[in-house]
Short mmCIF file of C-alpha atoms and ligand atoms in Angstrom, two decimals:
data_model
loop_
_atom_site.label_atom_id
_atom_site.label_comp_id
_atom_site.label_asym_id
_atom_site.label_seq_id
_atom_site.Cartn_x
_atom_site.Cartn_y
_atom_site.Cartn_z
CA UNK A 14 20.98 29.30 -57.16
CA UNK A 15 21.24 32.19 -59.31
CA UNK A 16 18.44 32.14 -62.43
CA UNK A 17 19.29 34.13 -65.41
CA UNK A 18 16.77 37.29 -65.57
CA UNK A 19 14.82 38.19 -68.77
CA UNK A 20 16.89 39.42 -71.95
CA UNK A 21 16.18 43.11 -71.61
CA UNK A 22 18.13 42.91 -68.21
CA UNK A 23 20.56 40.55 -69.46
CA UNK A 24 23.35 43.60 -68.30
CA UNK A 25 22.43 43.96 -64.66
CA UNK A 26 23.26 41.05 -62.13
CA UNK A 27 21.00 37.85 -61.92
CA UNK A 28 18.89 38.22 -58.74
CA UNK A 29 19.20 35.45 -56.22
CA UNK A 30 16.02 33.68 -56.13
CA UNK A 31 15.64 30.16 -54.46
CA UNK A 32 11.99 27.62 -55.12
CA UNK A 33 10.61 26.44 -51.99
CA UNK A 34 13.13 27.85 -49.24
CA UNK A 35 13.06 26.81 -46.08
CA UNK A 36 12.08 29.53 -43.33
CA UNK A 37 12.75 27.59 -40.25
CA UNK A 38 16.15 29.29 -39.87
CA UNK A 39 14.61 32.75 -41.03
CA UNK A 40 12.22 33.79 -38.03
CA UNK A 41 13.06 33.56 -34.59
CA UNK A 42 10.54 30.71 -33.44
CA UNK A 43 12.26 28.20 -35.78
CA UNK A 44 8.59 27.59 -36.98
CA UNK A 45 8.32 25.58 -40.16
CA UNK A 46 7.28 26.89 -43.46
CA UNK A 47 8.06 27.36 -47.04
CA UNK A 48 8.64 30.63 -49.49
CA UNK A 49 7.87 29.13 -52.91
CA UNK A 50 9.74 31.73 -54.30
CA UNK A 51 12.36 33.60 -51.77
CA UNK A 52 14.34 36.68 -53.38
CA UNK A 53 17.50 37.66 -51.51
CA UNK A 54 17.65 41.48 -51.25
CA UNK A 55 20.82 42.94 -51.17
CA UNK A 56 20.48 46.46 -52.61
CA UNK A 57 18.04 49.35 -53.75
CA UNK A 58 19.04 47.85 -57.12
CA UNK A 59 17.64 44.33 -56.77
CA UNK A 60 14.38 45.45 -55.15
CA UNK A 61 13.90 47.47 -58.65
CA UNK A 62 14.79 44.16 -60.30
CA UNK A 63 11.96 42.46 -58.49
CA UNK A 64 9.71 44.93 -59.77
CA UNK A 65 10.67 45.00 -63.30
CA UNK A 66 10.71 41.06 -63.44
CA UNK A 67 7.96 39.64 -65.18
CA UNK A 68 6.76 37.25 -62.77
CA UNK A 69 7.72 38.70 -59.91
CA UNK A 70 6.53 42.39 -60.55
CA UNK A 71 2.85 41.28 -59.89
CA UNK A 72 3.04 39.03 -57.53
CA UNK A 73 1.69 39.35 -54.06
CA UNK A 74 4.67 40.17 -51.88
CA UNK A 75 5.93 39.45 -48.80
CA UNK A 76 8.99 41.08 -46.89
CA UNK A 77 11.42 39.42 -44.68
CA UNK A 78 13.79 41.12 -42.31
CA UNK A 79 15.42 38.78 -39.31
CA UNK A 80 12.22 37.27 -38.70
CA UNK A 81 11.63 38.36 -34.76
CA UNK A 82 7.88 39.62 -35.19
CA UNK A 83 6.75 36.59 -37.29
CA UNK A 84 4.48 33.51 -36.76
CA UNK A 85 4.13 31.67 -40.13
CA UNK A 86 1.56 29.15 -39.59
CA UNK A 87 1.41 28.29 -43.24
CA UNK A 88 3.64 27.99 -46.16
CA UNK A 89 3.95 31.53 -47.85
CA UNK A 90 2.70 31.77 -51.43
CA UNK A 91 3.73 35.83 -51.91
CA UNK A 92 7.43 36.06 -53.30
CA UNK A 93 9.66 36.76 -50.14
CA UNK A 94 12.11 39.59 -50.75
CA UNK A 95 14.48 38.52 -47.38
CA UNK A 96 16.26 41.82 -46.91
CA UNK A 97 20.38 41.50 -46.82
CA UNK A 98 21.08 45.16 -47.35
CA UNK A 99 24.80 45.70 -45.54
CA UNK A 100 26.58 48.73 -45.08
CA UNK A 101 26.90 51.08 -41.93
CA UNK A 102 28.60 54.36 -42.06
CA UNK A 103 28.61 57.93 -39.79
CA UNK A 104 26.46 60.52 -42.01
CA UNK A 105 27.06 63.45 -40.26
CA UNK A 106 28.28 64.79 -37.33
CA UNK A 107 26.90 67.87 -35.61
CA UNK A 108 27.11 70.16 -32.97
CA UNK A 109 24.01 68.96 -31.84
CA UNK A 110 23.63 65.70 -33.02
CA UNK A 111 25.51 62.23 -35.14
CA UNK A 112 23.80 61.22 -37.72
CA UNK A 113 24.37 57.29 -38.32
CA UNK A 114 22.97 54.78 -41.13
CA UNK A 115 22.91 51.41 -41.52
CA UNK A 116 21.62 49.01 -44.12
CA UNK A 117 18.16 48.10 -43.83
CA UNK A 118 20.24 43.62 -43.28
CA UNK A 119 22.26 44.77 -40.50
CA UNK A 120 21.60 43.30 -37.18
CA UNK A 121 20.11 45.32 -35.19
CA UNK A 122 22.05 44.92 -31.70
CA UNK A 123 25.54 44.43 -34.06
CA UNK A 124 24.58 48.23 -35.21
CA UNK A 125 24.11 49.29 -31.89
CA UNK A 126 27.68 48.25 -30.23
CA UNK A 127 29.27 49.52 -33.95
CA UNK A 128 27.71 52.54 -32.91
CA UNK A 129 29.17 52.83 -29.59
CA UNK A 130 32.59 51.58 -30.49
CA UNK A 131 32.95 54.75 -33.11
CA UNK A 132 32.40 56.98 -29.88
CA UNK A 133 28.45 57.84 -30.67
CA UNK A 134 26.12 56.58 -28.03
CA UNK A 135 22.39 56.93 -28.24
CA UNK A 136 21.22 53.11 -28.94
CA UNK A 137 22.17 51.76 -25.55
CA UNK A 138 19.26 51.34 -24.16
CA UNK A 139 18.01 49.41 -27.72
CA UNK A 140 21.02 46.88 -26.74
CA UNK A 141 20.50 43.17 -27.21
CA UNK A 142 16.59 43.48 -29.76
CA UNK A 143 16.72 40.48 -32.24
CA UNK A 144 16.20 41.39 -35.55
CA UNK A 145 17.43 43.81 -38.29
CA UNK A 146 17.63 47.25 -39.09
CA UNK A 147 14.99 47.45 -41.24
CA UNK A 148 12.65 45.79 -39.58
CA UNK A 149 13.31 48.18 -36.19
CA UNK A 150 10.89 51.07 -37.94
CA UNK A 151 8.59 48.64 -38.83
CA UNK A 152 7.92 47.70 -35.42
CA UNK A 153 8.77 50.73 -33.72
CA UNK A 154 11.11 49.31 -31.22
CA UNK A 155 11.59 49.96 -27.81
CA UNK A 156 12.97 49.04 -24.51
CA UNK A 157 14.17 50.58 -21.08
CA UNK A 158 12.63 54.22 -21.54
CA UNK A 159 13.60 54.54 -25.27
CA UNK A 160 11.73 54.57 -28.77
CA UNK A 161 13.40 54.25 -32.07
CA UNK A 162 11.13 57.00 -32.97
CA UNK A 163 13.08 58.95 -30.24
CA UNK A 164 16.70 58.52 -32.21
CA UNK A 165 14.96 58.40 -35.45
CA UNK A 166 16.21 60.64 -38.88
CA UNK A 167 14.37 59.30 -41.64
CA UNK A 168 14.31 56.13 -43.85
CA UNK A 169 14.75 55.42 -47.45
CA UNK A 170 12.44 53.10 -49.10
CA UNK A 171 11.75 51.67 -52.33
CA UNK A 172 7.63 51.50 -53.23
CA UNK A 173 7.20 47.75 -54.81
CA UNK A 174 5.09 48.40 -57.37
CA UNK A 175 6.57 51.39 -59.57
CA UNK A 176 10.08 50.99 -58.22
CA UNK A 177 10.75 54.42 -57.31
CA UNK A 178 13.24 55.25 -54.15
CA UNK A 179 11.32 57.61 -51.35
CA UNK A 180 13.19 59.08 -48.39
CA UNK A 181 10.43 59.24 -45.56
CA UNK A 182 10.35 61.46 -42.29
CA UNK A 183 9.10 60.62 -38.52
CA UNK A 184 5.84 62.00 -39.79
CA UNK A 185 5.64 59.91 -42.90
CA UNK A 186 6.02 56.71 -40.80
CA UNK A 187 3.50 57.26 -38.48
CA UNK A 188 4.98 55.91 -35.74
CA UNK A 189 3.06 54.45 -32.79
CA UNK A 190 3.34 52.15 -29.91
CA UNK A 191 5.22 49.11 -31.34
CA UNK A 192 3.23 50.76 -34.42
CA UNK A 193 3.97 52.66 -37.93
CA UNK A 194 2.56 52.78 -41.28
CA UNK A 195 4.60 50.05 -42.27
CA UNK A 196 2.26 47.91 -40.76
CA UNK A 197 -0.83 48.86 -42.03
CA UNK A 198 -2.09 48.28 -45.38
CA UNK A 199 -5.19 50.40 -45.12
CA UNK A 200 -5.35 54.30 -46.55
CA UNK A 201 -1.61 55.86 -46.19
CA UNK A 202 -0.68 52.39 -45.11
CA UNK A 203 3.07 50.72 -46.46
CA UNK A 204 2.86 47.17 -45.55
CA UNK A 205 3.83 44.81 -48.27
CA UNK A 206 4.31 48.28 -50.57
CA UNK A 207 7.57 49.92 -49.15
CA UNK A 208 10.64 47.96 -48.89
CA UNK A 209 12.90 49.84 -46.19
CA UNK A 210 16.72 49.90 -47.60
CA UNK A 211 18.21 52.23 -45.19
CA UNK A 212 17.41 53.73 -41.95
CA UNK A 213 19.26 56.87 -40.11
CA UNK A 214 19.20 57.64 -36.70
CA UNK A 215 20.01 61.49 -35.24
CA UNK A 216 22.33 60.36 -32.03
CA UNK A 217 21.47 63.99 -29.37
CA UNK A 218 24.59 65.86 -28.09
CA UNK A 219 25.48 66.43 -25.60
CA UNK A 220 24.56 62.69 -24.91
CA UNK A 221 22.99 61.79 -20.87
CA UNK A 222 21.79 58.40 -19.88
CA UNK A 223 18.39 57.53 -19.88
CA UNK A 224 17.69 55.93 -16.92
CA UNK A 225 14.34 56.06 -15.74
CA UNK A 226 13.22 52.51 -16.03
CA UNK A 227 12.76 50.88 -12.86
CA UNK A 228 15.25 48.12 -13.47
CA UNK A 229 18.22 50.64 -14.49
CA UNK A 230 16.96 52.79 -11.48
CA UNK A 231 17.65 49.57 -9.49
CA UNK A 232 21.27 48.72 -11.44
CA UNK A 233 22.29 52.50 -10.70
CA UNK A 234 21.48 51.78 -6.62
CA UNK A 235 23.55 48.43 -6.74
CA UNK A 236 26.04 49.93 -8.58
CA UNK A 237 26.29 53.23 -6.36
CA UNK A 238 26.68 54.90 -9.79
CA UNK A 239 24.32 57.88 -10.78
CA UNK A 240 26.52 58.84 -13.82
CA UNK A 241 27.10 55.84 -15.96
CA UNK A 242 28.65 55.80 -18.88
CA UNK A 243 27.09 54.40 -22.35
CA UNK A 244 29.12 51.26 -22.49
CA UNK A 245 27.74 50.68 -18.82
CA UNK A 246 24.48 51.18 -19.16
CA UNK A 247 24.53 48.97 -22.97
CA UNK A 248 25.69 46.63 -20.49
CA UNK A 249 23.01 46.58 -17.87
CA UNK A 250 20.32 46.55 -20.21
CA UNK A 251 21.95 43.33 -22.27
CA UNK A 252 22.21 41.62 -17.96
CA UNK A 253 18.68 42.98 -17.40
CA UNK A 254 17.02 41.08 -20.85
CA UNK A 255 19.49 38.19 -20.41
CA UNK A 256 18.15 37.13 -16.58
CA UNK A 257 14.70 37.45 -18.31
CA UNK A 258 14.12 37.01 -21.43
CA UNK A 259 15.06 33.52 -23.60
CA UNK A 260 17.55 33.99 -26.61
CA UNK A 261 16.25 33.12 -29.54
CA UNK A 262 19.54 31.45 -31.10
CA UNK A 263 18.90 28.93 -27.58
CA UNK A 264 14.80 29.19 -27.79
CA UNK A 265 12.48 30.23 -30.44
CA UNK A 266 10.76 33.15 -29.24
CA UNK A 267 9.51 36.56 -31.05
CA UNK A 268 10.20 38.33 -27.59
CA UNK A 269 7.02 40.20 -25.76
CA UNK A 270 4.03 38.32 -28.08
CA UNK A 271 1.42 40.71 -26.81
CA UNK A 272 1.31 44.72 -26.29
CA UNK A 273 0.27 46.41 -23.04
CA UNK A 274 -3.21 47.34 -23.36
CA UNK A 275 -4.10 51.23 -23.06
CA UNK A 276 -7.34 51.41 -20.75
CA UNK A 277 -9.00 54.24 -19.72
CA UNK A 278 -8.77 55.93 -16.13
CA UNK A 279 -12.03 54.58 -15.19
CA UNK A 280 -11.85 50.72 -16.44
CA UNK A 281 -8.81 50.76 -14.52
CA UNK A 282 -9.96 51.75 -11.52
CA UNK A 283 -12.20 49.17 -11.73
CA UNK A 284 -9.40 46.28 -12.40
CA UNK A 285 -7.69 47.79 -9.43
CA UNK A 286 -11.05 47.69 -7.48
CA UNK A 287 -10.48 43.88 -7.72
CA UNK A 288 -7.15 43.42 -8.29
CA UNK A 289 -4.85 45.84 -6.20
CA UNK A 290 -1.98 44.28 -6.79
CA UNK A 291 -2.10 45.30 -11.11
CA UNK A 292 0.99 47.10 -12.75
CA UNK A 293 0.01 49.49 -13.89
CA UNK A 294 1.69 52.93 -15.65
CA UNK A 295 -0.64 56.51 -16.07
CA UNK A 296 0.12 58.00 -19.37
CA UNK A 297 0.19 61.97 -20.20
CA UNK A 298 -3.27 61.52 -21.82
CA UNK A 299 -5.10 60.03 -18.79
CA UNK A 300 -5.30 56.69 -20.23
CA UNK A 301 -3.25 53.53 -18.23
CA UNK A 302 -0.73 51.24 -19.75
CA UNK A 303 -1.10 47.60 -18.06
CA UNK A 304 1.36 45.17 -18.11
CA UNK A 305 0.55 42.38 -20.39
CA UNK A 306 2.71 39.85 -18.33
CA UNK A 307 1.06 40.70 -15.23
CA UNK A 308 -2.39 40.06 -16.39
CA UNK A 309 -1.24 36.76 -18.14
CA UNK A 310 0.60 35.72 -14.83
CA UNK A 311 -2.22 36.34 -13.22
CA UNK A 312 -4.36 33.96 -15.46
CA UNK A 313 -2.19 31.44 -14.21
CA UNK A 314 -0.17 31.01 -17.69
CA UNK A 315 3.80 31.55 -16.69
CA UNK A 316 5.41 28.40 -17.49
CA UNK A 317 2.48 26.05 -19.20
CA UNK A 318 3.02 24.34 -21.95
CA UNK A 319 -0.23 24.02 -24.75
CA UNK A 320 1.03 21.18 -27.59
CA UNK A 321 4.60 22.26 -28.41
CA UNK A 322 4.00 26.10 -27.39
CA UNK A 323 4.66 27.39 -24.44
CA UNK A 324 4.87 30.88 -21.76
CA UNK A 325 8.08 31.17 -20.72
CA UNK A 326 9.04 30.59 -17.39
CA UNK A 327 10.90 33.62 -16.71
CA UNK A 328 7.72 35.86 -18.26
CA UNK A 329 5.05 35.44 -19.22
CA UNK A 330 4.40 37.90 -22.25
CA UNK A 331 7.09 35.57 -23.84
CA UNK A 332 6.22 32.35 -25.96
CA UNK A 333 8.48 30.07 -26.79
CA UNK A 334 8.72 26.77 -29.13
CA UNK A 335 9.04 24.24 -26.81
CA UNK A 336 10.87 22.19 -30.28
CA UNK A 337 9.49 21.33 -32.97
CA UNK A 338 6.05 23.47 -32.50
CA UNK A 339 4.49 24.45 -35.53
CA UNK A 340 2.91 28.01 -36.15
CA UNK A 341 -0.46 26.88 -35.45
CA UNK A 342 0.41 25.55 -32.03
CA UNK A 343 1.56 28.89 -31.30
CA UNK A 344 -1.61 30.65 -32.22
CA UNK A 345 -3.72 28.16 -30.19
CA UNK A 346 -2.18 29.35 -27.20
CA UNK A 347 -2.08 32.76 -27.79
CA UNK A 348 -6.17 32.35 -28.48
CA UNK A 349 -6.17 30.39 -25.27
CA UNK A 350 -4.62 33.19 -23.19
CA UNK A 351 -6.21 35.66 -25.30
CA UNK A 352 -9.61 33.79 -23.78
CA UNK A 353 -8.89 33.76 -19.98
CA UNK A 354 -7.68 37.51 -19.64
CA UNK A 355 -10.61 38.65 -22.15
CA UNK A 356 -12.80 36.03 -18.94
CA UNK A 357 -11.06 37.73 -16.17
CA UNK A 358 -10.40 40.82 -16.96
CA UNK A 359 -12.59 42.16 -19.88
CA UNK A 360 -9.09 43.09 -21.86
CA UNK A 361 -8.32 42.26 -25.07
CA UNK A 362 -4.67 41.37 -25.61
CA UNK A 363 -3.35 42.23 -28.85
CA UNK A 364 -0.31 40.47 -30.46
CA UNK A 365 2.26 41.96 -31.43
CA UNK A 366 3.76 39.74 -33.92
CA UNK A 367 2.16 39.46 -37.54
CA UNK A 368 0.39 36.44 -37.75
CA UNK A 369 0.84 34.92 -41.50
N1 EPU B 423 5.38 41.10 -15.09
C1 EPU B 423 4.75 40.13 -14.36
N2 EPU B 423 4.87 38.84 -14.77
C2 EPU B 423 5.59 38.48 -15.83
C3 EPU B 423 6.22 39.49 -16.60
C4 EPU B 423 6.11 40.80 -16.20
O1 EPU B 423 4.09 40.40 -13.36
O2 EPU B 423 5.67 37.29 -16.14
C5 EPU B 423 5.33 42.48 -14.63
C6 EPU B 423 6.70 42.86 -14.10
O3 EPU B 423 6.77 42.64 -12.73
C7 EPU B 423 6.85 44.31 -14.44
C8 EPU B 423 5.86 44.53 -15.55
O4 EPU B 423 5.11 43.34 -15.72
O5 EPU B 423 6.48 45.10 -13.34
C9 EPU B 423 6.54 44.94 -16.83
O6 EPU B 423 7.47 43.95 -17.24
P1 EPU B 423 8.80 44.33 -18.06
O7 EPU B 423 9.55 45.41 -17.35
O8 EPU B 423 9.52 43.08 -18.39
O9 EPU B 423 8.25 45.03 -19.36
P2 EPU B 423 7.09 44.60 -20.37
O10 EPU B 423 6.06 45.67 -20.29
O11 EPU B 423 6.67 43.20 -20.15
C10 EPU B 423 8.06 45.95 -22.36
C11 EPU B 423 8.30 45.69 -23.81
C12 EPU B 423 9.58 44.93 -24.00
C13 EPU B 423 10.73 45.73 -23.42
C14 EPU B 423 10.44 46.00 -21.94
C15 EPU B 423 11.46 46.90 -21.31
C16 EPU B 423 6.09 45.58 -24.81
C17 EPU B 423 5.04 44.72 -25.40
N3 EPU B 423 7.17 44.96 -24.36
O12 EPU B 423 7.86 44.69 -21.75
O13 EPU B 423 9.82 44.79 -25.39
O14 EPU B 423 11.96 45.05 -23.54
O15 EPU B 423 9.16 46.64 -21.80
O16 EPU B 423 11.29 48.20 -21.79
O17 EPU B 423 5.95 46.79 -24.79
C18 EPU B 423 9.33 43.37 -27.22
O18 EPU B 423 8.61 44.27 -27.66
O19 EPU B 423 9.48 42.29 -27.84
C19 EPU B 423 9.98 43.55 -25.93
C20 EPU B 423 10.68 42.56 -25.34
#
């Protein structure tokens, strides 16, 4: 339904608004909840209508990109601005590097095979995230020995409150493990203030696979091929998170729901003390990456099934909705495992979803 907008912006377009919108089919756990007012997004232009409307200017808001780092346990009273911003074009192409953009709507894994169909690879390794565009930065994705902050240009934004369009640098966003300032609201923070319309990523010439990860290591041995090209490897990263990892269209999921914990040299020493068996990863700094999965394994979790919530069979830092699970069923569990590897191990697991 399109409402008419207030007289002194009776020339520009009617933004799309809909009154209590379903989510379930807007965030990858198909959990149940309502927007009482949801606001489809579909340019730079519309956000700026939100914030000159005279309702929705002031009101709390609440941004929605393809709904893969949600859990909505509750209906949601902010106005969601659900982010449909299309459009993906080549920006520039260098000696040393392709610039590409894409509309802060597109799907993410759609952009990445665009982008190696016009000849510029880069994303590969990204193959096969759920989600959009926009929401990539948020989150700072990553998978299979690559960041987004490692193809990363810069963003453009629009700030919800006066309107105005910002173009923002690597620096700006603050990017962090699975982290950036988008989701922090605290001093410098952009959550719920910055709505991300475009994002560009710098593609390196010449372009070489990035193969480190163990599991491409192990594709490269089966494959007795140490030079693969990008379509290849694209392709054993999407076999790789298909054997193990659920797909949200078949199970509602929001992929890994914790991050690894960074412990210190010494505490893990200690775990290992006890537990030899730990994976574990040393970072530059000294500090140790664990594996979240392993420690949750190790609690005995892979495969139970709490109310309609459950750890996925294939691993364990993956929840699924069993059907029908509400939000709150989810966040039970999570608390639950939360509990035994805080008992066992003295390590507290930190989601990585936002919780609503
Ligand atoms: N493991 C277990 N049991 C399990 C699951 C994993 O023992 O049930 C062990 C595995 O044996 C492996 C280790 O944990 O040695 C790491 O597992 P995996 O390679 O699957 O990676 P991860 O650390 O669990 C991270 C990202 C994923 C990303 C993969 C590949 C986080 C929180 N998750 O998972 O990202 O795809 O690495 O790079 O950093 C996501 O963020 O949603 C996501 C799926």
């Amino acid at each position: 339904m399109r409402l008419s907008e207030p007289a002194a912006a009776a020339a520009a377009p009617a933004l799309a608004v809909e009154e209590r919108a379903s989510l379930r089919a807007f965030n990858t756990f198909g959990l149940p909840a309502l927007a009482r007012t949801l606001v489809r997004i579909g340019s730079a232009a519309d956000v700026r209508r939100v914030v000159d409307h005279p309702a929705f200017g002031r009101a709390a808001k609440f941004i929605l990109g393809g709904g893969s780092n949600v859990v909505l346990t509750r209906d949601v009273d902010a106005v969601v601005l659900k982010v449909e911003i299309l459009g993906r074009r080549v920006v520039e192409e260098r000696a040393d590097a392709v610039v590409v953009e894409a509309g802060a709507g597109e799907n993410w894994h759609d952009f990445v095979a665009w982008t190696l169909a016009q000849g510029h690879p880069g994303l590969e390794n990204l193959a096969l995230i759920p989600g959009t565009v926009g929401a990539a930065p948020v989150q700072n994705i990553g998978a299979y020995g690559v960041e987004l902050k490692d193809r990363f240009e810069s963003l453009d934004a629009v700030d919800l409150v006066t309107g105005r369009a910002v173009t923002l640098d690597a620096r700006a966003c603050r990017f962090g493990y699975r982290d950036s300032a988008f989701k922090h609201s605290g001093f410098g923070g952009l959550a719920g203030k910055s709505l991300i319309t475009h994002v560009r990523f710098r593609l390196p010439r010449p372009w070489a696979p990035v193969l480190g990860y163990l599991e491409l290591e192990r594709k490269v041995a089966e494959a007795g091929n140490t030079s693969p090209d990008a379509r290849t490897v694209f392709d054993w990263v999407s076999a790789i998170r298909c054997a193990k990892l659920p797909d949200p269209r078949a199970i509602g999921n929001a992929g890994s729901f914790f991050k690894n914990p960074v412990v210190s040299a010494e505490q893990c020493r200690d775990i290992i003390g006890r537990d030899p068996e730990i994976v574990h990863y040393p970072l530059p700094d000294g500090t140790v990456k664990l594996a979240a999965g392993w420690l949750i394994d190790a609690c005995g979790w892979k495969g139970k099934t709490v109310g309609r919530a459950g750890v996925y069979e294939k691993h364990s830092l993956v929840l699924v909705n069993r059907g029908g699970a509400h939000g709150s069923e989810v966040v039970t569990l999570a608390r639950a495992i939360q509990e035994s590897v805080y008992g066992r191990f003295g390590i507290r697991l930190e989601p990585e979803p936002v919780i609503v």
